[in-house]
mmCIF file of C-alpha atoms in Angstrom:
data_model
loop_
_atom_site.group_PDB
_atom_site.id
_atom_site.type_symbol
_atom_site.label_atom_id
_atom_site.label_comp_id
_atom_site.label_asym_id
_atom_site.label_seq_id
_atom_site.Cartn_x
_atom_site.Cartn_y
_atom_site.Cartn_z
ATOM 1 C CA UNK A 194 19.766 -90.898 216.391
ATOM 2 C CA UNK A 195 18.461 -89.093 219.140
ATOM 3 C CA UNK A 196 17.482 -92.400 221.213
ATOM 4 C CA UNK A 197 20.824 -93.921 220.410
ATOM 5 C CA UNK A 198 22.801 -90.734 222.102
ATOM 6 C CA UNK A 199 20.241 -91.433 225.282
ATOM 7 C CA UNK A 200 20.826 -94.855 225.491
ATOM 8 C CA UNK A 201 24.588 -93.847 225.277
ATOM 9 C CA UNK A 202 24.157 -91.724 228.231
ATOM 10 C CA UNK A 203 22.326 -94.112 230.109
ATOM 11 C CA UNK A 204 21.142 -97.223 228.642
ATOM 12 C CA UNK A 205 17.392 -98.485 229.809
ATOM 13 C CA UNK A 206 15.785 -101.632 229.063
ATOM 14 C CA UNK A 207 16.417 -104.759 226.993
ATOM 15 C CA UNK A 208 17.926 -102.536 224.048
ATOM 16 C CA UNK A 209 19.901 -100.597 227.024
ATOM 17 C CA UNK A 210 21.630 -104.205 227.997
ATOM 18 C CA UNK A 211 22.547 -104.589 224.285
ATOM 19 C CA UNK A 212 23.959 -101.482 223.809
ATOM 20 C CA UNK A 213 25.948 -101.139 227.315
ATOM 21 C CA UNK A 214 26.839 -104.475 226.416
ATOM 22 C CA UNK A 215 28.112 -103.327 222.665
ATOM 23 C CA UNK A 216 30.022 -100.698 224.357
ATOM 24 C CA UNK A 217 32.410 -103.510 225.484
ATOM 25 C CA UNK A 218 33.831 -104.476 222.237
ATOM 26 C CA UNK A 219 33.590 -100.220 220.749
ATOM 27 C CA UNK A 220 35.457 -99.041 223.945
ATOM 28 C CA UNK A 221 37.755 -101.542 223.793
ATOM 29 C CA UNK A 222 40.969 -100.144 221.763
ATOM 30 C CA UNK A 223 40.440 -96.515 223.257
ATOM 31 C CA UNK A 224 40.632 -98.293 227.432
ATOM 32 C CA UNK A 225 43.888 -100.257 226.177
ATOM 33 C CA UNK A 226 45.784 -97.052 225.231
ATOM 34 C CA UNK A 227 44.507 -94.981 228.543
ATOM 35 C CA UNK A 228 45.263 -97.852 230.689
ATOM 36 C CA UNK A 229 48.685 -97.797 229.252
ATOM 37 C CA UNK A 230 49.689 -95.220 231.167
ATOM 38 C CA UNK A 231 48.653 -96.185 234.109
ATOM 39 C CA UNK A 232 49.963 -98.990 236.979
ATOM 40 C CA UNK A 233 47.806 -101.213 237.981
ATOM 41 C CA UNK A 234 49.355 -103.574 241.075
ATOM 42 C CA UNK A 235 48.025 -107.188 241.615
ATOM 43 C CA UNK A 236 46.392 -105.757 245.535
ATOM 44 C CA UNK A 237 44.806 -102.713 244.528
ATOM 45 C CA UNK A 238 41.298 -101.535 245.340
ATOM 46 C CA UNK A 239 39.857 -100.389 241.989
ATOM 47 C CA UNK A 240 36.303 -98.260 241.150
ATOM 48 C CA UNK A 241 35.400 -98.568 237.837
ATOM 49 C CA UNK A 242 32.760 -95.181 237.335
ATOM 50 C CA UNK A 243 30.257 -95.291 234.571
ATOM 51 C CA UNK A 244 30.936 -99.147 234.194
ATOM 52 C CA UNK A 245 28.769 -99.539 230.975
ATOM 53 C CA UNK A 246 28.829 -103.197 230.029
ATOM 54 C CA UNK A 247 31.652 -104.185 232.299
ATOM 55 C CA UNK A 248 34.718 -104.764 230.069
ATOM 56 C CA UNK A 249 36.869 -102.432 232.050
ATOM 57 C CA UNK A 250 36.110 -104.162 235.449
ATOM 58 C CA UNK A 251 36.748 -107.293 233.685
ATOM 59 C CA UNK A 252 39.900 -106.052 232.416
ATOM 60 C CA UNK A 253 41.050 -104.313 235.649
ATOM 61 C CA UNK A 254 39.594 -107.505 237.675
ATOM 62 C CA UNK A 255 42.684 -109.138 235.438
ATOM 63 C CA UNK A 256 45.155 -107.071 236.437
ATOM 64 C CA UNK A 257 44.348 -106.394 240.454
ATOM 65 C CA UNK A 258 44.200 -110.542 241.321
ATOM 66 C CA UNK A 259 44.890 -110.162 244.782
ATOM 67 C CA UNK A 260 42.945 -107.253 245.476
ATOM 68 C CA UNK A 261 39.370 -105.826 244.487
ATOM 69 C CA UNK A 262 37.416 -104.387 242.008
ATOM 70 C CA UNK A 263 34.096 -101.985 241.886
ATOM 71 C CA UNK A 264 31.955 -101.000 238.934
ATOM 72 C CA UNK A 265 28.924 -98.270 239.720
ATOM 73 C CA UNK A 266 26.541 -96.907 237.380
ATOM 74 C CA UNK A 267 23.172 -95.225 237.145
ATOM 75 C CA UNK A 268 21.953 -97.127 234.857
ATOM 76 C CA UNK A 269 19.848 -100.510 235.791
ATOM 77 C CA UNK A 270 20.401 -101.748 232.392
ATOM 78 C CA UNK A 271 24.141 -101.154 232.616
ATOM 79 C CA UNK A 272 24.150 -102.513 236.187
ATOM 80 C CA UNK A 273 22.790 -105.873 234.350
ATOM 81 C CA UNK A 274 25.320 -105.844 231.458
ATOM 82 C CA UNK A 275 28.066 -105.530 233.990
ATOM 83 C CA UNK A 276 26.650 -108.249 236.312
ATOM 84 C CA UNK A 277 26.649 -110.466 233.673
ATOM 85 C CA UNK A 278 29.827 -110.002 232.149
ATOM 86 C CA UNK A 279 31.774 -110.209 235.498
ATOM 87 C CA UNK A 280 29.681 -113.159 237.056
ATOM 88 C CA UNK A 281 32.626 -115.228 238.166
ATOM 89 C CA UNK A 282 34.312 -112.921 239.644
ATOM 90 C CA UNK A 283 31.167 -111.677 241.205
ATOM 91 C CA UNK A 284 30.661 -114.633 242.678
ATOM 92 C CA UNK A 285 34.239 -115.122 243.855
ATOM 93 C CA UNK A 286 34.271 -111.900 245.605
ATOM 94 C CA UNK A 287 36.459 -110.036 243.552
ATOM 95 C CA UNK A 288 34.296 -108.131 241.974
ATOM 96 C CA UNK A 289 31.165 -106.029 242.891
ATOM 97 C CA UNK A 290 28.751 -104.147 240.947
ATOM 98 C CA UNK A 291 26.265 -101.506 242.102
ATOM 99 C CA UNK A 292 23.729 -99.171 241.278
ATOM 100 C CA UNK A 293 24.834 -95.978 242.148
ATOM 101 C CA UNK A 294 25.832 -91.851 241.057
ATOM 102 C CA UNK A 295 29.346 -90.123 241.018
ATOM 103 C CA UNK A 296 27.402 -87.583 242.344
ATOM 104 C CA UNK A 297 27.228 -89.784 246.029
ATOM 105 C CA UNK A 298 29.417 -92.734 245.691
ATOM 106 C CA UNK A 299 28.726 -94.955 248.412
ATOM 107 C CA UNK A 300 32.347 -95.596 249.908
ATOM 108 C CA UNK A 301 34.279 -94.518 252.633
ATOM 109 C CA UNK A 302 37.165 -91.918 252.176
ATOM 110 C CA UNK A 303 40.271 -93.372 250.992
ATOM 111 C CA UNK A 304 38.854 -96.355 249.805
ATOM 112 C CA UNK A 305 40.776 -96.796 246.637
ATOM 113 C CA UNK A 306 43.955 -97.121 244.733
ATOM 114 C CA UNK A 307 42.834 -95.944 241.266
ATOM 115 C CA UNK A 308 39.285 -94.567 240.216
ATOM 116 C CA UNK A 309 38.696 -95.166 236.449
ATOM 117 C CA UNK A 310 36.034 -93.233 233.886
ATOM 118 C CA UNK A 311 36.023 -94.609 230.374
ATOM 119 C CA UNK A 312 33.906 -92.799 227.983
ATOM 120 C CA UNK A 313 31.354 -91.734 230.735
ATOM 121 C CA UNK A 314 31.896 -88.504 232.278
ATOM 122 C CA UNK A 315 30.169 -86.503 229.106
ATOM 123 C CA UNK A 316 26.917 -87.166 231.176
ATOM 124 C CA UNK A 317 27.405 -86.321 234.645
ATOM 125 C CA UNK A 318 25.472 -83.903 236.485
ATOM 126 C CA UNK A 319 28.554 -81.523 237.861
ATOM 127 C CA UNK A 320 32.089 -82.185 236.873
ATOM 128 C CA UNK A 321 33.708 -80.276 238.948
ATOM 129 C CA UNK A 322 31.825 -81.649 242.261
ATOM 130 C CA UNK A 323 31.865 -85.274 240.936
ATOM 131 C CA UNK A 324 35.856 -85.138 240.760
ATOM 132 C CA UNK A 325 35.841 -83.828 244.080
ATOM 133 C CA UNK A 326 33.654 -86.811 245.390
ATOM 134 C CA UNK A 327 35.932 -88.832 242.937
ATOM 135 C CA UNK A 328 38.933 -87.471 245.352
ATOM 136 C CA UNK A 329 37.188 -88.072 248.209
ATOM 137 C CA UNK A 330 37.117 -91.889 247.834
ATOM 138 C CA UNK A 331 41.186 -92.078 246.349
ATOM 139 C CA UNK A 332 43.661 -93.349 249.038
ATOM 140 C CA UNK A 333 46.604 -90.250 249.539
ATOM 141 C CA UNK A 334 48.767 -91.473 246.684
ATOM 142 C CA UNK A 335 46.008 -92.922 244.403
ATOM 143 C CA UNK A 336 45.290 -92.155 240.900
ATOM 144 C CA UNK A 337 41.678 -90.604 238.853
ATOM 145 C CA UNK A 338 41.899 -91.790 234.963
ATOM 146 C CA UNK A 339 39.127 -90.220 232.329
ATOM 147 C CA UNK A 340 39.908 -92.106 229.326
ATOM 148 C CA UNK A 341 37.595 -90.152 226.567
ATOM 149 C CA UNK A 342 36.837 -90.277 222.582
ATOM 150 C CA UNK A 343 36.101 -86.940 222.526
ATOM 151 C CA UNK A 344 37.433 -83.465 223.545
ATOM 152 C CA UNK A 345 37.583 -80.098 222.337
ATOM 153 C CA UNK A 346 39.407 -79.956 218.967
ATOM 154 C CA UNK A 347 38.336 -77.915 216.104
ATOM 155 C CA UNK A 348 38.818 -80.766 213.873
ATOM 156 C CA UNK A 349 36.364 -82.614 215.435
ATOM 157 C CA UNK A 350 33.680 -79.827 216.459
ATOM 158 C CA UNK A 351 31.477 -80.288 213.621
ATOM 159 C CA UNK A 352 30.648 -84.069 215.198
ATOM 160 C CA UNK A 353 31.503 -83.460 218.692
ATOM 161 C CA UNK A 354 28.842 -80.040 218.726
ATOM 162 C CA UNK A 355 26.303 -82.249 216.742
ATOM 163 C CA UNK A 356 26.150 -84.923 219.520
ATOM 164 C CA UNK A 357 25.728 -81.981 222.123
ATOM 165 C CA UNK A 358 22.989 -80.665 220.272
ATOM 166 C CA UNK A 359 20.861 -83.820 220.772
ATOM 167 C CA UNK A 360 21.320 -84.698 224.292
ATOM 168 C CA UNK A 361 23.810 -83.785 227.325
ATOM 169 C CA UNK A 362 27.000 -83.969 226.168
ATOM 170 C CA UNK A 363 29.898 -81.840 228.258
ATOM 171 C CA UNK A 364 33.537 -82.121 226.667
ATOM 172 C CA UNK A 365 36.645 -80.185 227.453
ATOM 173 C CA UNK A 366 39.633 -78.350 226.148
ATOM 174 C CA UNK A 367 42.706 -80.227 227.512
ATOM 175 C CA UNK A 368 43.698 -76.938 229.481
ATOM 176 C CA UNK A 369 40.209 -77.209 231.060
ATOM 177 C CA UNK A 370 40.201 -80.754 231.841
ATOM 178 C CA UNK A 371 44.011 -79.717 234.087
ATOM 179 C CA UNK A 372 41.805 -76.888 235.548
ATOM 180 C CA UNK A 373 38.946 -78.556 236.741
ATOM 181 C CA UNK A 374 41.387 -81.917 238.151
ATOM 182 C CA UNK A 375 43.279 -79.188 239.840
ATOM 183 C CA UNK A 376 40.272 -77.271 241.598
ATOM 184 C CA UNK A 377 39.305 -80.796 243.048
ATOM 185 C CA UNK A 378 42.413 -80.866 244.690
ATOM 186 C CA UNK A 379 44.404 -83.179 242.262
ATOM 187 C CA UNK A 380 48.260 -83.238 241.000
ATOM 188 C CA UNK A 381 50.890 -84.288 238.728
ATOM 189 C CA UNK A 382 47.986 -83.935 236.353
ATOM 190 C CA UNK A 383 49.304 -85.771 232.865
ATOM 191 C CA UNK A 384 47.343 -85.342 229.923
ATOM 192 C CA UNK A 385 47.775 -87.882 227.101
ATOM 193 C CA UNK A 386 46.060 -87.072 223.138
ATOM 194 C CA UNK A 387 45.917 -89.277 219.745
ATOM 195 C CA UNK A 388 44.656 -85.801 218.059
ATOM 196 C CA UNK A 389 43.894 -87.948 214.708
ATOM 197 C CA UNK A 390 41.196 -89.612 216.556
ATOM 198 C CA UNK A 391 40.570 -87.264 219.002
ATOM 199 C CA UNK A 392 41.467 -89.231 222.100
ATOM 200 C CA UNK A 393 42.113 -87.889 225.780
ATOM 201 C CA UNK A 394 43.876 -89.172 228.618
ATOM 202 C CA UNK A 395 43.777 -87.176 231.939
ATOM 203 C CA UNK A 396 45.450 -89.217 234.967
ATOM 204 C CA UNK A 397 45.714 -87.218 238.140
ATOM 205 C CA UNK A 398 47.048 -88.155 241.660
ATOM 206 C CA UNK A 399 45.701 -87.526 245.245
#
């Protein structure tokens, strides 16, 4: 179980591919509802962060025709998964996947219209300096989505705390997740919940 959280966190190898790859079809459902809340316009410039397998730059790549559309991760095996799902519209230009950390995304300021983070930013080194890097690269007007399956909900503690006990695994109160968007310098901060399956939505605008 152990190995499975890692991989989850970031996938390595062969069995990493397959399993970045198989978060494409589990992630599914849960990106539909956050992206729901969200406009998406046919010339945006879109960063996908934490792209896993690559469904959500597919999906996004969809959506934003006219414009473009970047995954990153740290994984190499995720980089793969992504590169292989999204190989048309890799090699139309649309899309562009790359190796690389929230912690030093490698983009200009004011880059993008909307920064996305499905099910990804349980791992990251320093939440509160990643969003501010993730603000950094947002046009003035853009928008930050986490889309999450877990936060803090005493329902859910007994499996949420036994996945933190194995391996890296940061989640937040919704009333922390406002705090920490609003220290980064964000606003009009919406936060969106399906409490019976302990979903999160935070949006927040440059």
């Amino acid at each position: 179980m152990k190995y499975v959280f890692e991989q989850a966190g970031k996938p390595r190898g062969k069995f990493g591919e397959l399993f970045a790859m198989s978060m494409n079809l589990g992630h599914s459902k849960l990106t539909r509802w956050g992206l729901s809340y969200l406009t998406v316009n046919p010339e945006d410039f879109v960063l996908d962060v934490g792209c896993g397998g690559g469904k959500t730059v597919s999906r996004l790549a969809k959506i934003a025709r006219e414009g473009k559309v970047w995954g990153v991760d740290y994984s190499d095996a995720s980089v793969a998964a992504a590169t292989r799902a999204n190989r048309k519209s890799i090699d139309n230009g649309q899309v562009k996947i790359l190796k690389a950390s929230v912690s030093e995304l490698p983009f200009p300021g004011e880059m993008f219209d909307l920064v996305t983070a499905v099910e990804t930013c349980y791992f990251w080194p320093d939440f509160q300096e990643n969003l501010k890097e993730i603000y950094r690269v947002l046009k003035p007007g853009g928008s930050f989505v986490i889309i999450n399956e877990a936060y803090k909900n005493e329902k859910f503690e007994k499996r949420n705390s036994s996945i933190a006990n194995t391996r890296k695994f940061l989640y937040y109160l919704p009333l922390e997740f406002k705090e920490y968007f609003e220290n980064a310098g964000f606003s009009q901060i919406r936060i969106k919940t399906i409490e019976s399956k302990n979903w999160i939505t935070v949006i927040g605008r440059k």
